[in-house]
Amino acid sequence: RCLRAGWQSMQHAPHAHASMLEALRLWLNPGATVILRGEEKKMREWQTTIERQPQLDRLVFAIPANQRDLPKSIEIRQPQGECVAYACREFTCSPPVVELQELLRTLENG
């Protein structure tokens, strides 16, 4: 509703609506969310590598294997080995990925 309400103003003065234009860009093309589960040291390595990739619209959440009281949508993303990743877009997540290079390819291919 906010985007719709501000549409005319954004068209007439885009320079004055940088935040609204950024919100519009994210609404039209939502970025990926990466959920990491596993051992903290390995997750940090993966997270650092992922965050160094030239992709701006990506959120990375590293959730330790022993973390309790998670929302169901996260709880079903079970830890596997040292580190496992789930690459999600909107409401769909990839199958579990246990190799960092495979995850990077998955993210690169969108």
XYZ file of N, CA and C in Angstrom:
330
model
N 0.815 -1.197 0.000
C 0.000 0.000 0.000
C 0.855 1.254 0.000
N 1.968 1.212 0.688
C 2.844 2.395 0.732
C 3.375 2.728 -0.654
N 3.785 1.699 -1.387
C 4.313 1.940 -2.735
C 3.236 2.538 -3.636
N 2.033 2.005 -3.523
C 0.929 2.518 -4.337
C 0.608 3.962 -3.959
N 0.606 4.243 -2.664
C 0.275 5.595 -2.198
C 1.311 6.625 -2.654
N 2.572 6.228 -2.722
C 3.612 7.173 -3.098
C 3.993 7.151 -4.562
N 3.271 6.375 -5.373
C 3.650 6.180 -6.770
C 3.753 7.491 -7.551
N 2.740 8.344 -7.471
C 2.765 9.599 -8.239
C 3.923 10.493 -7.812
N 4.141 10.597 -6.518
C 5.253 11.419 -6.027
C 6.591 10.876 -6.511
N 6.732 9.553 -6.518
C 7.989 8.949 -6.987
C 8.216 9.239 -8.466
N 7.133 9.254 -9.244
C 7.264 9.535 -10.679
C 7.676 10.983 -10.930
N 7.130 11.895 -10.145
C 7.407 13.316 -10.358
C 8.743 13.770 -9.771
N 9.168 13.158 -8.690
C 10.420 13.580 -8.040
C 11.175 12.357 -7.508
N 11.683 11.522 -8.399
C 12.368 10.304 -7.935
C 13.560 10.603 -7.029
N 14.240 11.717 -7.265
C 15.398 12.083 -6.448
C 15.032 12.304 -4.980
N 13.781 12.581 -4.711
C 13.334 12.837 -3.345
C 12.759 11.587 -2.676
N 12.802 10.465 -3.377
C 12.171 9.245 -2.862
C 13.105 8.041 -2.937
N 14.350 8.230 -2.568
C 15.340 7.153 -2.682
C 14.925 5.905 -1.901
N 14.440 6.073 -0.700
C 14.055 4.914 0.114
C 12.850 4.198 -0.475
N 11.893 4.961 -0.976
C 10.719 4.340 -1.599
C 11.106 3.600 -2.875
N 12.019 4.169 -3.645
C 12.472 3.497 -4.863
C 13.241 2.223 -4.530
N 14.002 2.243 -3.463
C 14.703 1.031 -3.017
C 13.695 -0.028 -2.571
N 12.651 0.387 -1.865
C 11.598 -0.546 -1.456
C 10.898 -1.135 -2.679
N 10.659 -0.313 -3.693
C 10.043 -0.793 -4.927
C 10.945 -1.814 -5.615
N 12.231 -1.521 -5.682
C 13.176 -2.448 -6.312
C 13.169 -3.801 -5.598
N 13.173 -3.781 -4.271
C 13.157 -5.026 -3.508
C 11.831 -5.765 -3.642
N 10.745 -5.026 -3.774
C 9.438 -5.655 -3.942
C 9.357 -6.340 -5.307
N 9.902 -5.682 -6.328
C 9.871 -6.253 -7.676
C 10.860 -7.404 -7.843
N 11.971 -7.353 -7.135
C 13.011 -8.368 -7.277
C 13.582 -8.713 -5.901
N 12.833 -9.523 -5.133
C 13.314 -9.846 -3.789
C 14.611 -10.648 -3.847
N 15.494 -10.370 -2.952
C 16.774 -11.065 -2.909
C 16.654 -12.433 -2.259
N 17.769 -13.105 -2.192
C 17.823 -14.433 -1.591
C 18.069 -14.329 -0.092
N 17.579 -15.317 0.618
C 17.875 -15.485 2.029
C 18.576 -16.824 2.166
N 19.709 -16.829 2.830
C 20.459 -18.064 3.039
C 20.402 -18.404 4.521
N 19.949 -19.610 4.809
C 19.906 -20.099 6.182
C 21.025 -21.122 6.334
N 21.940 -20.846 7.240
C 23.025 -21.775 7.545
C 22.729 -22.435 8.880
N 22.929 -23.738 8.952
C 22.781 -24.474 10.212
C 24.022 -25.325 10.408
N 24.514 -25.402 11.630
C 25.656 -26.265 11.891
C 26.574 -25.731 12.961
N 27.855 -26.089 12.827
C 28.880 -25.685 13.791
C 29.273 -24.230 13.537
N 29.413 -23.468 14.607
C 29.622 -22.021 14.479
C 30.852 -21.650 13.657
N 31.972 -22.325 13.865
C 33.194 -21.981 13.133
C 33.003 -22.170 11.631
N 32.429 -23.288 11.237
C 32.219 -23.572 9.809
C 31.182 -22.610 9.223
N 30.135 -22.304 9.981
C 29.128 -21.364 9.479
C 29.737 -19.987 9.252
N 30.626 -19.551 10.152
C 31.295 -18.250 9.979
C 32.103 -18.223 8.688
N 32.805 -19.326 8.406
C 33.578 -19.414 7.160
C 32.658 -19.265 5.949
N 31.565 -20.013 5.958
C 30.618 -19.953 4.840
C 30.018 -18.557 4.728
N 29.598 -17.990 5.855
C 28.963 -16.676 5.843
C 29.914 -15.622 5.295
N 31.165 -15.648 5.707
C 32.159 -14.695 5.211
C 32.322 -14.825 3.703
N 32.412 -16.054 3.219
C 32.561 -16.284 1.776
C 31.337 -15.790 1.015
N 30.152 -16.101 1.509
C 28.913 -15.682 0.840
C 28.820 -14.161 0.802
N 29.120 -13.521 1.918
C 28.985 -12.067 1.991
C 30.020 -11.331 1.152
N 31.079 -11.999 0.749
C 32.080 -11.383 -0.131
C 31.681 -11.452 -1.600
N 30.645 -12.188 -1.907
C 30.193 -12.304 -3.290
C 29.516 -10.998 -3.710
N 29.603 -10.639 -4.994
C 29.041 -9.365 -5.470
C 27.524 -9.412 -5.652
N 26.818 -9.637 -4.577
C 25.356 -9.675 -4.619
C 24.851 -8.847 -3.454
N 24.087 -7.814 -3.743
C 23.647 -6.905 -2.686
C 22.413 -7.388 -1.936
N 21.510 -8.026 -2.634
C 20.214 -8.366 -2.048
C 20.202 -9.769 -1.462
N 21.052 -9.993 -0.504
C 21.144 -11.321 0.088
C 21.271 -11.179 1.597
N 20.448 -11.914 2.311
C 20.545 -11.977 3.769
C 21.068 -13.353 4.141
N 21.984 -13.410 5.089
C 22.542 -14.683 5.539
C 22.315 -14.798 7.041
N 21.668 -15.888 7.442
C 21.416 -16.149 8.854
C 22.136 -17.426 9.248
N 23.072 -17.333 10.173
C 23.811 -18.493 10.675
C 23.195 -18.900 12.011
N 22.574 -20.072 12.035
C 21.857 -20.532 13.223
C 22.544 -21.790 13.745
N 23.125 -21.728 14.939
C 23.848 -22.879 15.483
C 22.971 -24.135 15.568
N 23.615 -25.279 15.439
C 22.905 -26.561 15.469
C 22.153 -26.765 16.778
N 22.679 -26.237 17.871
C 22.049 -26.453 19.176
C 21.022 -25.382 19.536
N 20.716 -24.472 18.625
C 19.732 -23.408 18.892
C 18.347 -24.023 19.080
N 17.660 -23.618 20.108
C 16.321 -24.147 20.421
C 15.275 -23.049 20.253
N 14.016 -23.445 20.336
C 12.876 -22.529 20.282
C 12.866 -21.692 19.010
N 13.074 -22.352 17.884
C 13.053 -21.665 16.590
C 11.649 -21.700 16.004
N 11.308 -20.735 15.163
C 10.035 -20.815 14.443
C 10.027 -22.083 13.579
N 8.862 -22.648 13.355
C 8.739 -23.890 12.575
C 9.403 -23.778 11.209
N 9.267 -22.619 10.560
C 9.834 -22.454 9.218
C 11.356 -22.560 9.220
N 11.989 -22.289 10.342
C 13.442 -22.420 10.477
C 13.789 -23.785 11.069
N 12.986 -24.226 12.009
C 13.244 -25.496 12.694
C 13.324 -26.671 11.719
N 12.532 -26.623 10.650
C 12.551 -27.729 9.684
C 13.839 -27.754 8.862
N 14.609 -26.691 8.891
C 15.906 -26.632 8.204
C 16.951 -27.219 9.157
N 17.010 -28.524 9.192
C 17.836 -29.240 10.159
C 19.328 -29.168 9.846
N 20.173 -29.107 10.896
C 21.620 -29.170 10.696
C 22.009 -30.538 10.133
N 23.050 -30.547 9.317
C 23.581 -31.789 8.750
C 25.093 -31.650 8.673
N 25.818 -32.421 9.429
C 27.276 -32.334 9.409
C 27.757 -31.012 9.979
N 28.919 -30.554 9.483
C 29.516 -29.312 9.996
C 28.691 -28.080 9.628
N 28.150 -28.068 8.400
C 27.372 -26.912 7.948
C 26.471 -27.333 6.793
N 25.277 -26.820 6.803
C 24.342 -27.034 5.705
C 23.679 -25.697 5.409
N 23.370 -25.475 4.146
C 22.743 -24.213 3.747
C 21.437 -24.486 3.023
N 20.516 -23.559 3.182
C 19.254 -23.556 2.452
C 19.150 -22.182 1.796
N 19.112 -22.146 0.482
C 18.984 -20.882 -0.250
C 17.506 -20.668 -0.550
N 16.959 -19.581 -0.060
C 15.518 -19.332 -0.185
C 15.249 -18.059 -0.980
N 14.188 -18.111 -1.760
C 13.660 -16.937 -2.461
C 12.165 -16.922 -2.205
N 11.716 -15.794 -1.714
C 10.327 -15.640 -1.319
C 9.981 -16.761 -0.342
N 9.114 -17.708 -0.711
C 8.696 -18.739 0.236
C 9.174 -20.131 -0.152
N 10.159 -20.209 -1.032
C 10.665 -21.496 -1.500
C 12.152 -21.603 -1.203
N 12.547 -22.733 -0.611
C 13.958 -22.952 -0.293
C 14.504 -24.128 -1.091
N 15.791 -24.057 -1.368
C 16.470 -25.141 -2.071
C 16.559 -26.360 -1.158
N 16.824 -27.515 -1.754
C 17.170 -28.665 -0.912
C 18.448 -28.332 -0.138
N 18.747 -29.083 0.912
C 19.955 -28.813 1.691
C 21.213 -28.895 0.831
N 22.114 -27.949 1.045
C 23.383 -27.902 0.313
C 24.502 -28.041 1.343
N 25.370 -29.046 1.161
C 26.422 -29.296 2.149
C 27.823 -28.954 1.638
N 27.927 -28.477 0.399
C 29.214 -28.056 -0.166
C 29.144 -26.569 -0.488
N 30.107 -25.799 -0.010
C 30.102 -24.349 -0.203
C 30.094 -23.971 -1.680
N 30.895 -24.617 -2.503
C 30.949 -24.275 -3.930
C 29.608 -24.531 -4.615
N 28.925 -25.586 -4.205
C 27.592 -25.863 -4.753
C 26.614 -24.759 -4.358
N 26.711 -24.287 -3.121
C 25.853 -23.192 -2.667
C 26.119 -21.933 -3.477
N 27.384 -21.616 -3.703
C 27.719 -20.424 -4.488
C 27.158 -20.525 -5.900
N 27.209 -21.717 -6.496
C 26.614 -21.909 -7.833
C 25.101 -21.725 -7.780
N 24.479 -22.270 -6.743
C 23.025 -22.133 -6.576
C 22.639 -20.663 -6.473
N 23.374 -19.906 -5.684
C 23.079 -18.481 -5.517
C 23.344 -17.707 -6.799
N 24.384 -18.074 -7.513
C 24.737 -17.395 -8.762
C 23.665 -17.593 -9.828
N 23.064 -18.791 -9.838
C 22.048 -19.114 -10.845
C 20.668 -18.603 -10.466
N 20.553 -18.013 -9.290
C 19.313 -17.379 -8.880
C 18.251 -18.321 -8.485
